Amino acid sequence: MPRVTMPQLGESVAEGTIGRWLKQVGDRVTKYEPIVEVITDKVNAEVPSPFEGTLTEILVQEGATVPNGAEIAVIEEAGEVAVAAAASAPSGAAAPAPSAPAPAAAPAPSGGSAPALSAPVPAAAPTSAPAPASSVTPAPASAPVPAVSAPTAAGPHEEYHGPVTPAVRRLAREHGIDLGLVHGTGHAGRVTREDVLAFAEALRVGSAVPAPVPGAPSPGAPATGAAFAAAAAPVPGMPGISAAPPTVGEAAPPPGAPAPGILVAPATAPVPAAPPAVLGEGDQLKPMTQMRKGIAAQMARAVSVPMAYLTLEVDMSGVVALRESVKREYEARESVGLSFVAIVTKAVVEGLRRNPDLNAHWTDQGLVRRAHINVGIAVAVDDGLIVPVIHDADRLSINGLNHAVVDLAARARSNRLRVDELQGGTFTVDNTGWFGSIVSAPIVNVPEVAILTMEAIQRRPVVVDTPAGEALAIRPMMYMCSSFDHRATDGAQMGRFMQDVKRWLESVDAQTAVW
């Protein structure tokens, strides 16, 4: 009988959580009728049935998380004769006994259907095997990376034979990581996607890597001294782990000391993972949602970016006057109010036209200028934040941008966004001023290279030029705050962009086109 599998709900989404089954066993379903609600770190989506027939079996219960491609339900197609024996028979060869060694020459496949989650998955190739070519980033000529091998005094590291999803194993292969060196924080020590990403990030930024705790219920290898040293050693192909020369004023390391940027095992015992939360009387634990997990993972990636900040003050007199002059006509004609966000977004688009290096993504190979200006709009939702994207924002008028902002915000708060509306952003605009903030320091939505936040518009006394000379005046003023990835750009370029946005906003008058 046909099986329904977990779809890939986004280019960077590797798994999904069953939120709610919309159909129950025995229910009749038509083709493309929604049968289940799936939750990811990006979006809640209803999954349609690819077949017409009767739902005969639910394989994954509500609340369970499974990788893309995993079977989640069985549907008996219309006119099909159900064969109970075929439905209960295994679909592939029997899994090898746990004691049988995994063939070294047969790594787990990167695609295809996922095996049963309860069966042990063969280990990936040991760390002595070369990393995939796609994960190796050549080091710059000015900072060659010395060859550093894992310690071998205690013998080769044991392969990982614990249960792990195909998506996690594939992620570990892409980063060149031996799963046996990763401390699992999942149930019974299971290695999760977050564990692999945290391990890769620790290696990339040169921080200490947590090793498996001896005696912990981890299905991986024990944390022997050699295992911790191997975990601390750079992984071939991992960017960011290099022997950098000492900076000006910094003494060179003494003979025999490790070069800066190379991780070594500390003299003391490795720091164990954080213990479970201890709740006192009256305390409550608020479990992380899929959205919160996604935000946490994205912020962990962003914190490794060297960010710099820039703040400018803008006289919003012309913008406020324009909005007030068309307010009634606009609401009567469009059935929605005209937002300051749309006007500021228009100014940002015009600034990006003049500064294309900021409409870009940063990669290890360099800066990728994007041909389309796709502006993400940060939207606060219940216990989270979503950044839906206005694609081809440079083709829209202020009115078009306003409708896009209103529509995306409304559907974001009601979980009705499409997956494509959460992808492809090249620059982000945030409106922290809606709750009264006057200055903030936003976090870049990596791999984008910059973000701009608009603050509260406040009437303040400012010095203005008049025919009679300088004078004090009360004007509606607003701070614009930006953050940028200092690897991709510098303060001078970001300053020019911010000046372009400021000039555009301060040039708005009654003649500025809205439609």
Short mmCIF file of C-alpha atoms in Angstrom, two decimals:
data_model
loop_
_atom_site.label_atom_id
_atom_site.label_comp_id
_atom_site.label_asym_id
_atom_site.label_seq_id
_atom_site.Cartn_x
_atom_site.Cartn_y
_atom_site.Cartn_z
CA MET A 1 0.00 0.00 0.00
CA PRO A 2 1.25 3.53 -0.69
CA ARG A 3 3.13 5.23 2.12
CA VAL A 4 2.97 8.95 2.96
CA THR A 5 6.42 10.34 3.77
CA MET A 6 7.60 13.43 5.63
CA PRO A 7 8.13 16.11 2.95
CA GLN A 8 11.03 18.57 2.96
CA LEU A 9 9.39 21.83 4.04
CA GLY A 10 12.22 24.16 3.08
CA GLU A 11 15.71 24.11 1.62
CA SER A 12 17.42 24.01 5.02
CA VAL A 13 14.83 21.95 6.91
CA ALA A 14 15.98 18.38 7.67
CA GLU A 15 13.12 17.16 9.88
CA GLY A 16 9.60 17.89 10.99
CA THR A 17 7.37 17.34 14.01
CA ILE A 18 3.87 15.90 13.72
CA GLY A 19 1.68 18.60 15.22
CA ARG A 20 -1.83 17.25 14.62
CA TRP A 21 -3.39 14.56 12.50
CA LEU A 22 -6.30 16.04 10.55
CA LYS A 23 -7.50 12.57 9.53
CA GLN A 24 -7.82 9.42 11.61
CA VAL A 25 -7.47 5.73 10.79
CA GLY A 26 -10.44 4.63 8.68
CA ASP A 27 -11.14 8.11 7.28
CA ARG A 28 -11.58 8.53 3.57
CA VAL A 29 -9.16 11.05 1.97
CA THR A 30 -9.08 12.61 -1.46
CA LYS A 31 -5.93 13.46 -3.37
CA TYR A 32 -4.32 16.73 -2.19
CA GLU A 33 -6.59 16.90 0.86
CA PRO A 34 -4.65 17.96 4.00
CA ILE A 35 -4.17 14.99 6.32
CA VAL A 36 -1.59 16.17 8.86
CA GLU A 37 -0.14 19.39 10.27
CA VAL A 38 3.68 19.41 10.41
CA ILE A 39 5.73 21.82 12.53
CA THR A 40 9.27 22.85 11.62
CA ASP A 41 11.58 25.55 12.92
CA LYS A 42 10.41 27.76 10.05
CA VAL A 43 6.74 27.18 9.47
CA ASN A 44 3.63 25.18 10.38
CA ALA A 45 2.27 23.53 7.25
CA GLU A 46 -0.56 21.21 6.31
CA VAL A 47 0.65 18.21 4.31
CA PRO A 48 -1.73 17.06 1.56
CA SER A 49 -2.34 13.43 0.74
CA PRO A 50 -0.54 12.32 -2.44
CA PHE A 51 -3.12 9.55 -2.93
CA GLU A 52 -6.86 9.01 -2.85
CA GLY A 53 -8.14 6.23 -0.63
CA THR A 54 -8.51 5.28 3.03
CA LEU A 55 -6.06 6.08 5.82
CA THR A 56 -5.29 2.63 7.21
CA GLU A 57 -2.34 3.27 9.53
CA ILE A 58 -0.65 6.20 11.30
CA LEU A 59 3.05 5.40 11.70
CA VAL A 60 4.18 8.53 13.59
CA GLN A 61 2.21 9.89 16.51
CA GLU A 62 1.59 13.53 17.34
CA GLY A 63 4.59 15.24 18.92
CA ALA A 64 7.17 12.92 17.35
CA THR A 65 9.99 14.37 15.21
CA VAL A 66 11.20 12.45 12.17
CA PRO A 67 13.59 13.26 9.29
CA ASN A 68 12.57 14.14 5.76
CA GLY A 69 11.56 11.05 3.79
CA ALA A 70 10.46 9.04 6.83
CA GLU A 71 7.19 7.14 6.40
CA ILE A 72 4.44 8.66 8.52
CA ALA A 73 1.21 7.02 7.29
CA VAL A 74 -0.25 4.29 5.07
CA ILE A 75 -3.11 4.88 2.65
CA GLU A 76 -5.03 2.12 0.89
CA GLU A 77 -5.78 3.45 -2.55
CA ALA A 78 -9.26 3.28 -3.98
CA GLY A 79 -9.90 -0.19 -5.46
CA GLU A 80 -6.78 -1.67 -3.90
CA VAL A 81 -7.03 -5.03 -2.19
CA ALA A 82 -5.37 -4.83 1.21
CA VAL A 83 -2.90 -7.63 1.84
CA ALA A 84 -2.21 -7.85 5.55
CA ALA A 85 0.86 -10.03 5.13
CA ALA A 86 2.47 -7.58 2.70
CA ALA A 87 1.65 -4.65 4.94
CA SER A 88 3.31 -6.29 7.94
CA ALA A 89 6.34 -7.72 6.12
CA PRO A 90 9.62 -5.79 6.32
CA SER A 91 10.39 -3.67 3.27
CA GLY A 92 14.12 -4.47 3.19
CA ALA A 93 16.71 -6.88 4.44
CA ALA A 94 16.88 -7.59 8.15
CA ALA A 95 19.08 -5.25 10.12
CA PRO A 96 22.40 -6.73 11.21
CA ALA A 97 22.83 -7.76 14.82
CA PRO A 98 24.15 -4.94 16.97
CA SER A 99 27.31 -6.92 17.61
CA ALA A 100 28.12 -7.23 13.91
CA PRO A 101 30.66 -4.65 12.75
CA ALA A 102 29.55 -2.17 10.11
CA PRO A 103 31.36 -2.49 6.75
CA ALA A 104 33.83 0.38 6.48
CA ALA A 105 33.37 0.64 2.73
CA ALA A 106 29.61 1.13 2.87
CA PRO A 107 28.73 4.51 4.40
CA ALA A 108 25.13 5.36 5.01
CA PRO A 109 23.37 6.72 1.90
CA SER A 110 22.63 10.42 1.73
CA GLY A 111 19.19 10.08 0.26
CA GLY A 112 16.34 7.63 -0.17
CA SER A 113 13.79 6.53 2.37
CA ALA A 114 14.74 6.53 6.02
CA PRO A 115 15.22 3.20 7.79
CA ALA A 116 13.13 2.28 10.81
CA LEU A 117 14.07 4.61 13.64
CA SER A 118 14.26 1.75 16.15
CA ALA A 119 16.94 -0.16 14.24
CA PRO A 120 20.63 0.69 14.78
CA VAL A 121 22.05 2.60 11.84
CA PRO A 122 25.52 1.61 10.55
CA ALA A 123 28.21 4.06 11.51
CA ALA A 124 29.61 6.59 9.07
CA ALA A 125 33.18 6.30 7.85
CA PRO A 126 35.81 6.82 10.61
CA THR A 127 37.53 10.17 10.98
CA SER A 128 40.63 8.89 9.19
CA ALA A 129 38.66 8.90 5.94
CA PRO A 130 38.88 12.15 3.90
CA ALA A 131 36.07 14.66 4.27
CA PRO A 132 33.70 15.09 1.31
CA ALA A 133 35.08 17.45 -1.31
CA SER A 134 32.06 19.72 -1.01
CA SER A 135 32.80 20.39 2.68
CA VAL A 136 36.48 21.31 2.22
CA THR A 137 37.20 25.03 2.06
CA PRO A 138 40.70 25.91 0.85
CA ALA A 139 42.65 28.03 3.30
CA PRO A 140 43.85 31.45 2.15
CA ALA A 141 47.44 31.64 1.00
CA SER A 142 48.32 34.10 3.74
CA ALA A 143 47.31 31.71 6.52
CA PRO A 144 48.15 28.11 5.64
CA VAL A 145 46.51 25.47 7.79
CA PRO A 146 49.05 23.04 9.24
CA ALA A 147 48.27 19.37 9.08
CA VAL A 148 47.06 18.26 12.50
CA SER A 149 46.20 14.64 13.06
CA ALA A 150 44.17 13.20 15.87
CA PRO A 151 46.22 11.54 18.62
CA THR A 152 46.74 7.86 18.10
CA ALA A 153 48.54 6.88 21.31
CA ALA A 154 45.40 5.30 22.68
CA GLY A 155 44.52 3.59 19.44
CA PRO A 156 41.88 4.46 16.84
CA HIS A 157 38.62 5.91 18.01
CA GLU A 158 35.63 3.58 18.16
CA GLU A 159 32.98 3.95 15.50
CA TYR A 160 29.54 5.20 16.47
CA HIS A 161 26.90 2.47 16.55
CA GLY A 162 24.13 4.27 18.42
CA PRO A 163 20.69 5.09 17.01
CA VAL A 164 20.66 8.29 14.97
CA THR A 165 18.44 9.62 12.21
CA PRO A 166 19.69 9.60 8.61
CA ALA A 167 19.43 13.40 8.55
CA VAL A 168 21.76 13.75 11.56
CA ARG A 169 24.23 11.23 10.11
CA ARG A 170 24.21 13.06 6.77
CA LEU A 171 24.74 16.39 8.57
CA ALA A 172 27.74 14.93 10.42
CA ARG A 173 29.25 13.67 7.15
CA GLU A 174 28.79 17.08 5.53
CA HIS A 175 30.77 18.67 8.39
CA GLY A 176 33.38 15.90 8.50
CA ILE A 177 32.48 15.02 12.10
CA ASP A 178 32.84 11.61 13.76
CA LEU A 179 29.60 11.04 15.63
CA GLY A 180 31.49 9.05 18.25
CA LEU A 181 33.06 12.33 19.42
CA VAL A 182 29.76 14.18 19.82
CA HIS A 183 28.10 14.28 23.23
CA GLY A 184 24.44 13.40 22.69
CA THR A 185 21.82 15.35 24.62
CA GLY A 186 18.81 13.46 23.31
CA HIS A 187 16.94 10.62 24.99
CA ALA A 188 19.37 7.98 26.33
CA GLY A 189 22.32 9.96 24.96
CA ARG A 190 21.04 10.08 21.41
CA VAL A 191 22.96 12.51 19.16
CA THR A 192 20.60 15.14 17.76
CA ARG A 193 20.87 17.63 14.92
CA GLU A 194 21.50 20.41 17.46
CA ASP A 195 24.37 18.42 18.99
CA VAL A 196 26.12 18.11 15.62
CA LEU A 197 25.62 21.81 14.79
CA ALA A 198 26.90 22.85 18.23
CA PHE A 199 29.96 20.60 17.83
CA ALA A 200 30.70 22.02 14.35
CA GLU A 201 30.23 25.58 15.58
CA ALA A 202 32.57 25.03 18.54
CA LEU A 203 35.24 23.73 16.18
CA ARG A 204 34.70 26.60 13.76
CA VAL A 205 35.03 29.41 16.31
CA GLY A 206 37.79 27.71 18.27
CA SER A 207 35.95 27.22 21.55
CA ALA A 208 36.12 24.17 23.78
CA VAL A 209 34.31 21.13 22.46
CA PRO A 210 32.30 19.14 25.02
CA ALA A 211 33.29 15.50 25.10
CA PRO A 212 31.03 12.56 25.99
CA VAL A 213 30.88 12.16 29.77
CA PRO A 214 32.25 8.83 31.09
CA GLY A 215 29.44 6.71 32.45
CA ALA A 216 26.75 8.73 30.72
CA PRO A 217 24.14 6.73 28.81
CA SER A 218 25.63 7.71 25.45
CA PRO A 219 25.56 5.11 22.67
CA GLY A 220 28.77 6.64 21.25
CA ALA A 221 32.35 6.10 22.31
CA PRO A 222 33.53 6.80 25.88
CA ALA A 223 35.31 10.06 26.63
CA THR A 224 38.84 8.74 27.03
CA GLY A 225 41.76 11.15 27.01
CA ALA A 226 42.49 10.29 23.41
CA ALA A 227 38.83 10.77 22.48
CA PHE A 228 38.76 14.24 24.00
CA ALA A 229 42.02 15.18 22.31
CA ALA A 230 40.60 13.95 19.02
CA ALA A 231 37.47 16.01 19.62
CA ALA A 232 39.57 19.05 20.38
CA ALA A 233 41.76 18.63 17.30
CA PRO A 234 40.67 20.48 14.14
CA VAL A 235 38.53 18.46 11.74
CA PRO A 236 39.83 18.40 8.14
CA GLY A 237 37.74 20.66 5.96
CA MET A 238 36.27 22.70 8.81
CA PRO A 239 36.60 26.44 8.03
CA GLY A 240 37.76 28.80 10.70
CA ILE A 241 40.31 26.48 12.38
CA SER A 242 43.69 27.81 11.30
CA ALA A 243 47.03 28.79 12.75
CA ALA A 244 46.82 32.59 12.73
CA PRO A 245 49.99 34.65 13.31
CA PRO A 246 50.11 36.68 16.54
CA THR A 247 48.60 40.15 16.31
CA VAL A 248 50.57 43.35 16.84
CA GLY A 249 51.74 43.53 20.42
CA GLU A 250 51.01 39.86 21.08
CA ALA A 251 53.95 37.67 22.04
CA ALA A 252 54.63 34.66 19.88
CA PRO A 253 53.89 31.31 21.56
CA PRO A 254 56.85 29.66 23.26
CA PRO A 255 58.53 26.66 21.59
CA GLY A 256 56.33 23.61 21.78
CA ALA A 257 53.19 25.61 22.53
CA PRO A 258 50.21 25.22 20.17
CA ALA A 259 49.69 27.83 17.48
CA PRO A 260 46.83 30.29 18.04
CA GLY A 261 43.50 28.91 16.80
CA ILE A 262 44.43 25.24 17.30
CA LEU A 263 42.36 23.45 19.90
CA VAL A 264 44.11 21.16 22.35
CA ALA A 265 42.92 19.05 25.23
CA PRO A 266 43.05 21.01 28.49
CA ALA A 267 45.17 19.80 31.39
CA THR A 268 42.07 19.50 33.54
CA ALA A 269 39.12 17.21 32.98
CA PRO A 270 36.71 18.28 30.23
CA VAL A 271 33.72 20.35 31.28
CA PRO A 272 30.61 18.15 31.23
CA ALA A 273 27.42 19.19 29.55
CA ALA A 274 25.06 21.43 31.50
CA PRO A 275 23.01 19.38 33.98
CA PRO A 276 19.25 19.15 33.65
CA ALA A 277 17.26 22.04 35.06
CA VAL A 278 16.60 21.78 38.79
CA LEU A 279 13.20 23.14 39.67
CA GLY A 280 12.48 24.63 43.05
CA GLU A 281 9.12 25.07 44.68
CA GLY A 282 6.86 27.04 42.38
CA ASP A 283 9.28 26.89 39.44
CA GLN A 284 7.97 25.88 36.03
CA LEU A 285 9.89 24.54 33.05
CA LYS A 286 8.73 25.94 29.72
CA PRO A 287 9.81 23.40 27.08
CA MET A 288 11.25 24.71 23.83
CA THR A 289 8.94 24.73 20.84
CA GLN A 290 10.18 23.88 17.35
CA MET A 291 10.17 27.61 16.56
CA ARG A 292 12.19 28.39 19.68
CA LYS A 293 14.68 25.66 18.77
CA GLY A 294 15.01 27.13 15.29
CA ILE A 295 15.55 30.63 16.67
CA ALA A 296 18.13 29.33 19.14
CA ALA A 297 20.04 27.51 16.40
CA GLN A 298 19.98 30.57 14.11
CA MET A 299 21.16 32.88 16.90
CA ALA A 300 23.95 30.44 17.78
CA ARG A 301 25.12 30.63 14.17
CA ALA A 302 24.82 34.41 14.11
CA VAL A 303 26.79 34.96 17.33
CA SER A 304 29.95 33.72 15.62
CA VAL A 305 29.71 36.54 13.05
CA PRO A 306 31.93 39.59 13.77
CA MET A 307 29.21 42.25 13.88
CA ALA A 308 29.58 46.03 13.92
CA TYR A 309 26.87 48.61 14.48
CA LEU A 310 25.88 52.00 13.10
CA THR A 311 23.14 54.43 14.17
CA LEU A 312 21.84 57.52 12.34
CA GLU A 313 19.10 60.01 13.24
CA VAL A 314 16.51 60.84 10.60
CA ASP A 315 14.14 63.81 10.37
CA MET A 316 10.82 62.14 9.51
CA SER A 317 8.89 65.39 8.99
CA GLY A 318 8.23 64.75 5.30
CA VAL A 319 7.27 61.10 5.89
CA VAL A 320 4.84 61.99 8.68
CA ALA A 321 3.32 64.81 6.59
CA LEU A 322 2.87 62.53 3.56
CA ARG A 323 1.20 59.83 5.62
CA GLU A 324 -1.15 62.29 7.27
CA SER A 325 -2.08 63.92 3.94
CA VAL A 326 -3.11 60.62 2.27
CA LYS A 327 -4.28 58.74 5.36
CA ARG A 328 -8.06 59.00 4.86
CA GLU A 329 -7.96 58.57 1.09
CA TYR A 330 -5.61 55.62 1.39
CA GLU A 331 -7.69 53.76 3.97
CA ALA A 332 -10.89 54.35 1.98
CA ARG A 333 -9.27 53.17 -1.23
CA GLU A 334 -7.12 50.26 0.03
CA SER A 335 -9.05 49.16 3.15
CA VAL A 336 -5.81 49.11 5.17
CA GLY A 337 -3.73 51.76 6.89
CA LEU A 338 -0.47 53.08 5.47
CA SER A 339 2.43 51.82 7.57
CA PHE A 340 5.70 53.61 8.27
CA VAL A 341 7.36 50.20 7.72
CA ALA A 342 6.41 50.26 4.04
CA ILE A 343 7.90 53.73 3.54
CA VAL A 344 11.14 52.84 5.33
CA THR A 345 11.33 49.59 3.34
CA LYS A 346 11.03 51.62 0.13
CA ALA A 347 13.96 53.77 1.29
CA VAL A 348 15.97 50.62 2.07
CA VAL A 349 15.28 49.22 -1.40
CA GLU A 350 16.49 52.43 -3.00
CA GLY A 351 19.59 52.31 -0.82
CA LEU A 352 20.30 48.71 -1.83
CA ARG A 353 20.11 49.69 -5.49
CA ARG A 354 23.03 52.07 -4.89
CA ASN A 355 24.91 49.66 -2.62
CA PRO A 356 24.59 46.17 -4.16
CA ASP A 357 27.28 44.68 -1.91
CA LEU A 358 24.78 44.83 0.95
CA ASN A 359 22.12 42.95 -0.99
CA ALA A 360 24.15 39.80 -0.64
CA HIS A 361 25.03 36.62 1.23
CA TRP A 362 28.40 35.86 2.79
CA THR A 363 30.03 32.51 2.01
CA ASP A 364 33.46 31.03 2.69
CA GLN A 365 34.27 31.63 -0.97
CA GLY A 366 33.37 35.32 -0.83
CA LEU A 367 30.44 37.69 -1.17
CA VAL A 368 27.53 36.57 -3.34
CA ARG A 369 25.66 39.58 -4.72
CA ARG A 370 22.01 38.65 -5.22
CA ALA A 371 20.29 39.70 -8.42
CA HIS A 372 16.91 40.11 -6.72
CA ILE A 373 16.20 42.45 -3.81
CA ASN A 374 14.20 40.28 -1.40
CA VAL A 375 13.52 42.12 1.85
CA GLY A 376 12.70 40.15 4.99
CA ILE A 377 10.28 41.79 7.45
CA ALA A 378 10.69 40.69 11.07
CA VAL A 379 7.27 39.81 12.53
CA ALA A 380 6.67 39.07 16.22
CA VAL A 381 4.37 36.10 16.83
CA ASP A 382 3.32 34.28 19.98
CA ASP A 383 6.55 33.28 21.74
CA GLY A 384 8.71 33.72 18.67
CA LEU A 385 9.86 35.68 15.68
CA ILE A 386 9.34 35.02 11.97
CA VAL A 387 10.96 36.80 9.02
CA PRO A 388 8.74 36.41 5.93
CA VAL A 389 10.24 37.73 2.72
CA ILE A 390 8.94 40.26 0.18
CA HIS A 391 10.39 38.91 -3.06
CA ASP A 392 11.44 41.43 -5.74
CA ALA A 393 10.68 44.32 -3.39
CA ASP A 394 12.35 46.73 -5.82
CA ARG A 395 9.47 46.22 -8.26
CA LEU A 396 6.86 47.44 -5.79
CA SER A 397 5.57 50.93 -4.99
CA ILE A 398 5.00 52.11 -1.43
CA ASN A 399 1.42 50.86 -1.78
CA GLY A 400 2.60 47.45 -3.03
CA LEU A 401 5.10 47.14 -0.19
CA ASN A 402 2.44 48.17 2.34
CA HIS A 403 0.04 45.46 1.17
CA ALA A 404 2.84 42.89 1.23
CA VAL A 405 3.81 43.84 4.79
CA VAL A 406 0.22 43.72 6.04
CA ASP A 407 -0.50 40.41 4.30
CA LEU A 408 2.68 38.64 5.43
CA ALA A 409 2.33 39.83 9.02
CA ALA A 410 -1.30 38.67 9.24
CA ARG A 411 -0.55 35.23 7.79
CA ALA A 412 2.59 34.85 9.91
CA ARG A 413 0.53 35.32 13.06
CA SER A 414 -2.05 32.77 11.91
CA ASN A 415 0.47 30.12 10.71
CA ARG A 416 -0.60 30.43 7.08
CA LEU A 417 2.72 31.29 5.43
CA ARG A 418 4.05 29.23 2.55
CA VAL A 419 7.54 27.79 2.81
CA ASP A 420 8.81 29.86 -0.14
CA GLU A 421 7.75 33.03 1.70
CA LEU A 422 10.34 32.26 4.40
CA GLN A 423 13.27 31.76 2.05
CA GLY A 424 15.52 33.81 -0.19
CA GLY A 425 15.83 36.96 1.89
CA THR A 426 18.77 39.24 1.02
CA PHE A 427 18.29 42.01 3.62
CA THR A 428 16.11 42.36 6.72
CA VAL A 429 14.10 45.31 8.06
CA ASP A 430 12.92 45.27 11.67
CA ASN A 431 10.54 47.65 13.46
CA THR A 432 11.53 47.69 17.12
CA GLY A 433 10.01 51.15 17.47
CA TRP A 434 6.47 49.77 17.63
CA PHE A 435 6.87 49.12 21.36
CA GLY A 436 8.73 52.38 22.07
CA SER A 437 12.37 51.39 21.57
CA ILE A 438 14.59 54.32 20.56
CA VAL A 439 17.96 52.54 20.09
CA SER A 440 18.66 48.83 19.61
CA ALA A 441 21.38 46.55 18.27
CA PRO A 442 19.82 44.00 15.89
CA ILE A 443 21.41 40.65 15.03
CA VAL A 444 22.22 39.95 11.39
CA ASN A 445 20.03 37.26 9.85
CA VAL A 446 22.96 35.23 8.48
CA PRO A 447 23.95 34.51 5.73
CA GLU A 448 22.66 38.02 4.93
CA VAL A 449 25.29 40.66 5.57
CA ALA A 450 23.22 43.45 7.14
CA ILE A 451 19.99 44.34 8.92
CA LEU A 452 18.31 47.69 9.63
CA THR A 453 15.89 48.43 12.41
CA MET A 454 13.64 51.46 12.60
CA GLU A 455 13.03 52.91 16.05
CA ALA A 456 10.18 54.92 17.56
CA ILE A 457 9.36 58.27 15.92
CA GLN A 458 9.51 60.89 18.67
CA ARG A 459 9.04 64.66 18.65
CA ARG A 460 12.31 66.18 19.81
CA PRO A 461 13.91 69.66 19.78
CA VAL A 462 16.54 69.86 17.05
CA VAL A 463 18.67 72.60 15.51
CA VAL A 464 17.50 73.54 12.00
CA ASP A 465 18.75 76.01 9.41
CA THR A 466 16.43 78.90 8.57
CA PRO A 467 16.90 81.99 6.35
CA ALA A 468 17.56 83.90 9.53
CA GLY A 469 20.15 81.38 10.77
CA GLU A 470 20.05 78.45 13.12
CA ALA A 471 16.97 77.90 15.26
CA LEU A 472 15.43 75.31 17.52
CA ALA A 473 12.44 73.41 16.17
CA ILE A 474 10.29 70.48 17.26
CA ARG A 475 10.55 67.71 14.67
CA PRO A 476 9.47 64.03 14.48
CA MET A 477 12.85 62.26 14.70
CA MET A 478 13.74 58.59 14.37
CA TYR A 479 16.93 56.62 14.94
CA MET A 480 17.88 53.97 12.37
CA CYS A 481 20.17 51.27 13.75
CA SER A 482 22.00 48.76 11.62
CA SER A 483 24.24 45.76 12.19
CA PHE A 484 26.54 44.32 9.56
CA ASP A 485 28.85 41.37 9.07
CA HIS A 486 32.33 42.87 9.23
CA ARG A 487 33.72 39.99 7.16
CA ALA A 488 31.61 41.11 4.22
CA THR A 489 31.66 44.90 4.48
CA ASP A 490 33.03 47.81 6.47
CA GLY A 491 31.76 50.87 8.33
CA ALA A 492 32.40 53.23 5.42
CA GLN A 493 30.28 51.23 2.99
CA MET A 494 27.53 50.71 5.58
CA GLY A 495 27.67 54.43 6.38
CA ARG A 496 27.14 55.33 2.72
CA PHE A 497 24.16 53.01 2.57
CA MET A 498 22.64 54.48 5.73
CA GLN A 499 23.17 58.01 4.39
CA ASP A 500 21.39 57.04 1.17
CA VAL A 501 18.42 55.72 3.17
CA LYS A 502 18.41 58.85 5.34
CA ARG A 503 18.51 61.20 2.33
CA TRP A 504 15.64 59.37 0.66
CA LEU A 505 13.45 59.56 3.77
CA GLU A 506 14.23 63.23 4.38
CA SER A 507 13.41 64.06 0.73
CA VAL A 508 9.87 62.69 1.01
CA ASP A 509 7.21 65.36 0.52
CA ALA A 510 3.62 65.71 -0.64
CA GLN A 511 4.69 64.92 -4.22
CA THR A 512 6.18 61.52 -3.36
CA ALA A 513 4.34 58.76 -5.21
CA VAL A 514 2.49 56.27 -3.02
CA TRP A 515 0.76 54.24 -5.72
#
